[in-house]
């Protein structure tokens, strides 16, 4: 594994570049196919509203996949991720329009750990609301 | 109805091997819009020290969740799957999943709780390669919401 960020150059509080990830209905259909998760709450408005949701929502695992990109783009090597966990707190609602929704992800180094690893805490929001809680990754640096 | 606590600690037999293909990894990376060349270009992956293209960190969920299906659909456990939403998800990696892996999953029920009418089930999936080496462990918290509650995510 060869991360491009050096452990010695990182401090607690170091911020990772903030990213925005757009998500439309087409994104969700594509993710459903790639992941094999065809739950209709992710593509069928009538079904989603029928189970009490405001509209179609993104797969929680799609949001989780986007959020870690802030870390993997920072280190360069996806294999540097040692641990990654999230709590799904609020759904990302995806309206059927040209805009869809946007997932905003920021992160900062929360702790320096053993073996050149650091813990990165992620803040993941959509429409101004936190959509993932306890979103943390442990990543091995160079 | 509260789930039977005697299921805590129960393990299910390992799944049949899932063979990880380069094109499946590419398809997944494209679906999440991630252009990292380590997912699609074997030379780029090798430059990072990997023998073949690697999968994005959450790729393995499709495999572990399918394995967890044997647990959540165990008729003896009696979980109402129509009310299940995804609460938490965590992964701990020994190494990244990569093309050519033949992965088996062993699922274990770690905990069963009942809170405010919701049944909460923690399932651990241990993923091993063909040589029997550990690759990744996935922890999935599933919440079967009380019948009068409507919101859900996954």
Coordinates of C-alpha atoms in Angstrom, one line a residue:
Chain A
X1 CA 0.0 0.0 0.0
X2 CA 1.4 3.4 -0.9
X3 CA -0.7 6.3 0.3
X4 CA 0.5 9.6 -1.1
X5 CA 0.0 11.5 2.3
X6 CA 2.7 11.1 4.9
X7 CA 1.8 10.4 8.5
X8 CA 4.3 12.9 9.8
X9 CA 2.8 15.7 7.7
X10 CA -0.6 15.3 9.2
X11 CA -1.9 16.8 12.4
X12 CA -5.1 16.3 14.4
X13 CA -7.4 18.9 12.8
X14 CA -6.0 18.6 9.3
X15 CA -8.9 19.0 7.0
X16 CA -9.5 16.9 3.9
X17 CA -10.8 18.7 0.7
X18 CA -14.6 19.1 0.8
X19 CA -16.4 17.4 -2.0
X20 CA -19.9 17.5 -3.5
X21 CA -21.5 14.5 -5.1
X22 CA -24.6 15.0 -7.2
X23 CA -27.2 12.2 -7.2
X24 CA -30.2 11.9 -9.6
X25 CA -32.8 9.2 -10.3
X26 CA -30.5 8.0 -13.1
X27 CA -27.6 7.6 -10.5
X28 CA -29.8 5.5 -8.3
X29 CA -30.9 3.2 -11.2
X30 CA -27.3 2.7 -12.1
X31 CA -26.3 2.0 -8.5
X32 CA -29.2 -0.4 -8.1
X33 CA -27.9 -2.4 -11.1
X34 CA -24.3 -2.4 -10.0
X35 CA -25.0 -3.3 -6.3
X36 CA -27.9 -5.6 -6.9
X37 CA -30.1 -3.6 -4.4
X38 CA -33.4 -3.2 -6.3
X39 CA -35.5 -2.1 -3.3
X40 CA -38.2 0.0 -5.0
X41 CA -37.9 2.8 -2.4
X42 CA -34.8 3.8 -4.5
X43 CA -36.5 4.2 -7.8
X44 CA -40.3 4.0 -7.5
X45 CA -41.9 7.2 -6.2
X46 CA -45.4 5.6 -5.7
X47 CA -43.9 2.8 -3.7
X48 CA -41.7 5.1 -1.6
X49 CA -44.6 7.4 -0.7
X50 CA -46.7 4.4 0.0
X51 CA -44.3 3.4 2.8
X52 CA -44.3 6.9 4.3
X53 CA -41.2 8.4 2.7
X54 CA -41.4 11.9 1.3
X55 CA -40.1 10.7 -2.1
X56 CA -37.6 8.3 -3.6
X57 CA -34.4 8.1 -1.4
X58 CA -30.8 7.2 -2.2
X59 CA -29.4 3.8 -1.1
X60 CA -27.7 4.3 2.2
X61 CA -24.8 2.3 0.8
X62 CA -24.5 4.7 -2.1
X63 CA -24.1 7.6 0.3
X64 CA -21.5 5.5 2.2
X65 CA -19.6 4.8 -1.0
X66 CA -19.5 8.5 -1.9
X67 CA -18.4 9.7 1.5
X68 CA -15.3 7.5 1.6
X69 CA -14.1 9.0 -1.7
X70 CA -13.0 12.1 0.3
X71 CA -10.6 9.7 2.1
X72 CA -9.5 7.6 -0.9
X73 CA -9.0 10.6 -3.1
X74 CA -6.8 12.1 -0.4
X75 CA -4.6 9.1 0.1
X76 CA -4.7 7.9 -3.5
X77 CA -4.7 4.3 -2.5
X78 CA -8.2 2.8 -1.7
X79 CA -6.3 -0.1 -0.1
X80 CA -5.1 2.2 2.6
X81 CA -8.6 2.2 4.3
X82 CA -8.3 -0.1 7.4
X83 CA -11.7 0.6 8.9
X84 CA -14.8 2.4 7.8
X85 CA -18.2 2.8 9.6
X86 CA -21.3 4.9 9.4
X87 CA -24.7 5.3 10.9
X88 CA -27.6 6.0 8.6
X89 CA -29.4 8.8 10.3
X90 CA -31.5 10.6 7.6
X91 CA -32.4 9.6 4.1
X92 CA -31.1 11.5 1.0
X93 CA -34.3 12.5 -0.7
X94 CA -33.9 12.5 -4.5
X95 CA -36.6 14.4 -6.4
X96 CA -37.5 13.6 -10.0
X97 CA -36.2 16.8 -11.6
X98 CA -33.0 17.9 -13.4
X99 CA -31.2 18.7 -10.2
X100 CA -31.7 15.7 -8.0
X101 CA -29.9 16.0 -4.7
X102 CA -26.3 16.8 -3.6
X103 CA -24.3 14.9 -1.0
X104 CA -21.7 17.2 0.7
X105 CA -18.8 15.5 2.4
X106 CA -16.1 17.1 4.6
X107 CA -13.6 15.4 6.8
X108 CA -10.8 16.0 9.2
X109 CA -8.1 14.1 11.1
X110 CA -9.5 13.4 14.5
X111 CA -6.7 11.2 16.0
X112 CA -3.3 9.9 15.1
X113 CA -3.1 6.2 15.9
X114 CA -0.4 3.5 15.8
X115 CA 1.2 2.0 12.7
X116 CA 1.0 5.2 10.7
X117 CA -2.8 5.2 10.9
X118 CA -5.1 8.1 11.5
X119 CA -8.8 8.4 12.2
X120 CA -10.7 10.6 9.9
X121 CA -14.2 11.9 11.0
X122 CA -16.5 12.7 8.1
X123 CA -19.4 15.1 8.0
X124 CA -22.0 14.1 5.4
X125 CA -25.0 16.3 4.7
X126 CA -27.7 16.7 2.0
X127 CA -30.0 19.7 1.8
X128 CA -28.4 21.1 5.0
X129 CA -29.2 17.9 7.0
X130 CA -26.7 15.4 8.4
X131 CA -27.4 12.1 6.6
X132 CA -24.7 10.0 8.1
X133 CA -23.7 9.9 11.7
X134 CA -20.6 8.4 13.4
X135 CA -19.0 8.4 10.0
X136 CA -15.4 7.4 10.6
X137 CA -12.5 5.9 8.7
X138 CA -9.2 4.6 9.9
X139 CA -6.6 5.0 7.1
X140 CA -2.9 4.0 6.8
X141 CA -0.6 6.8 5.6
X142 CA 2.8 6.7 4.2
Chain B
X1 CA -42.8 -9.3 19.0
X2 CA -39.3 -9.6 20.5
X3 CA -36.9 -11.9 18.8
X4 CA -35.5 -15.0 20.4
X5 CA -32.4 -14.1 22.3
X6 CA -31.1 -17.7 22.0
X7 CA -30.1 -16.8 18.4
X8 CA -27.3 -14.6 19.7
X9 CA -24.0 -16.2 18.8
X10 CA -25.4 -18.4 16.1
X11 CA -23.3 -18.8 13.0
X12 CA -24.4 -19.8 9.6
X13 CA -22.4 -22.1 7.2
X14 CA -20.0 -20.3 4.8
X15 CA -21.4 -19.2 1.5
X16 CA -20.4 -20.6 -1.8
X17 CA -17.4 -18.7 -3.2
X18 CA -18.2 -15.3 -4.9
X19 CA -15.6 -14.7 -7.7
X20 CA -14.7 -11.0 -8.0
X21 CA -14.4 -9.9 -11.6
X22 CA -12.6 -6.9 -13.0
X23 CA -15.6 -5.8 -15.0
X24 CA -17.9 -6.1 -11.9
X25 CA -15.5 -3.8 -10.0
X26 CA -15.5 -1.4 -13.0
X27 CA -19.3 -1.4 -13.1
X28 CA -19.5 -0.6 -9.4
X29 CA -16.9 2.2 -9.6
X30 CA -18.7 3.8 -12.5
X31 CA -22.0 3.6 -10.6
X32 CA -20.5 5.6 -7.7
X33 CA -18.8 7.9 -10.2
X34 CA -15.3 7.1 -8.9
X35 CA -12.6 7.4 -11.5
X36 CA -9.7 6.2 -9.3
X37 CA -7.6 4.1 -11.7
X38 CA -6.8 1.5 -9.0
X39 CA -10.4 0.2 -9.7
X40 CA -10.0 -0.2 -13.4
X41 CA -6.3 -0.3 -14.5
X42 CA -4.3 -3.3 -13.4
X43 CA -1.0 -1.3 -13.9
X44 CA -2.2 1.5 -11.7
X45 CA -3.2 -1.0 -9.0
X46 CA 0.2 -2.7 -9.3
X47 CA 1.9 0.7 -8.9
X48 CA 0.2 0.9 -5.5
X49 CA 1.4 -2.6 -4.6
X50 CA -1.8 -4.6 -5.4
X51 CA -1.6 -7.7 -7.6
X52 CA -4.7 -6.7 -9.6
X53 CA -7.4 -4.0 -9.6
X54 CA -9.0 -3.4 -6.2
X55 CA -12.6 -2.8 -5.3
X56 CA -14.0 0.3 -3.7
X57 CA -14.2 -0.1 0.1
X58 CA -18.0 -0.6 0.2
X59 CA -18.1 -3.0 -2.8
X60 CA -18.1 -6.1 -0.5
X61 CA -21.4 -5.1 1.0
X62 CA -23.3 -6.7 -1.9
X63 CA -21.7 -10.0 -0.9
X64 CA -22.0 -9.8 2.8
X65 CA -25.6 -8.6 2.7
X66 CA -26.6 -11.4 0.5
X67 CA -25.0 -13.8 3.0
X68 CA -26.9 -12.0 5.8
X69 CA -30.1 -12.8 3.9
X70 CA -29.8 -16.3 5.2
X71 CA -29.9 -14.9 8.7
X72 CA -32.7 -12.3 8.3
X73 CA -34.8 -14.8 6.3
X74 CA -34.3 -17.7 8.8
X75 CA -37.9 -18.6 9.5
X76 CA -37.0 -19.7 13.0
X77 CA -35.7 -16.3 13.8
X78 CA -39.0 -14.7 12.6
X79 CA -37.7 -11.2 11.7
X80 CA -40.3 -9.2 9.7
X81 CA -38.1 -8.4 6.7
X82 CA -40.7 -6.0 5.1
X83 CA -40.0 -3.6 8.0
X84 CA -36.2 -3.8 8.0
X85 CA -34.1 -0.8 7.5
X86 CA -30.3 -0.4 7.5
X87 CA -29.1 1.2 10.8
X88 CA -25.3 1.1 10.9
X89 CA -22.6 -0.4 8.7
X90 CA -19.0 -0.9 9.4
X91 CA -16.0 -2.7 7.7
X92 CA -12.6 -3.7 9.0
X93 CA -10.1 -4.7 6.3
X94 CA -7.1 -6.9 6.4
X95 CA -6.6 -6.1 2.7
X96 CA -8.7 -4.6 -0.1
X97 CA -11.0 -7.0 -2.1
X98 CA -9.4 -7.4 -5.5
X99 CA -10.2 -9.0 -8.9
X100 CA -9.7 -12.8 -8.9
X101 CA -10.7 -13.2 -5.3
X102 CA -13.0 -16.1 -4.5
X103 CA -14.7 -15.0 -1.3
X104 CA -16.8 -16.8 1.2
X105 CA -18.8 -15.2 4.0
X106 CA -19.6 -16.7 7.4
X107 CA -22.4 -14.8 9.1
X108 CA -22.9 -14.7 12.9
X109 CA -25.7 -13.0 14.9
X110 CA -23.8 -10.8 17.3
X111 CA -26.7 -9.2 19.2
X112 CA -30.5 -9.0 19.3
X113 CA -32.1 -6.1 21.1
X114 CA -35.6 -4.7 21.4
X115 CA -36.1 -0.9 21.7
X116 CA -39.4 1.0 21.6
X117 CA -41.0 -1.9 19.7
X118 CA -38.2 -2.1 17.2
X119 CA -36.2 -5.3 16.8
X120 CA -32.5 -4.6 16.3
X121 CA -30.2 -7.3 14.9
X122 CA -26.4 -7.1 14.6
X123 CA -24.9 -9.4 12.0
X124 CA -21.2 -9.9 11.5
X125 CA -19.9 -11.3 8.2
X126 CA -16.4 -12.6 8.1
X127 CA -15.0 -12.7 4.5
X128 CA -12.2 -15.0 3.6
X129 CA -10.4 -15.7 0.4
X130 CA -9.7 -19.1 -1.2
X131 CA -6.6 -19.6 0.8
X132 CA -8.6 -19.2 4.0
X133 CA -7.0 -15.8 4.7
X134 CA -9.2 -13.0 6.3
X135 CA -10.0 -10.2 3.9
X136 CA -12.6 -8.1 5.6
X137 CA -15.3 -8.2 8.3
X138 CA -18.6 -6.4 7.8
X139 CA -20.9 -5.5 10.7
X140 CA -24.5 -4.7 9.7
X141 CA -27.1 -3.4 12.1
X142 CA -30.6 -4.0 10.9
X143 CA -33.7 -2.4 12.5
X144 CA -37.1 -4.0 12.0
X145 CA -39.2 -1.0 12.8
X146 CA -42.4 -1.1 14.9
X147 CA -45.5 -1.6 12.7
X148 CA -46.8 2.0 13.3
X149 CA -43.6 3.6 12.1
X150 CA -43.1 4.6 8.5
X151 CA -39.7 6.0 7.8
X152 CA -36.9 4.0 6.4
X153 CA -33.7 4.2 4.5
X154 CA -32.6 1.0 3.0

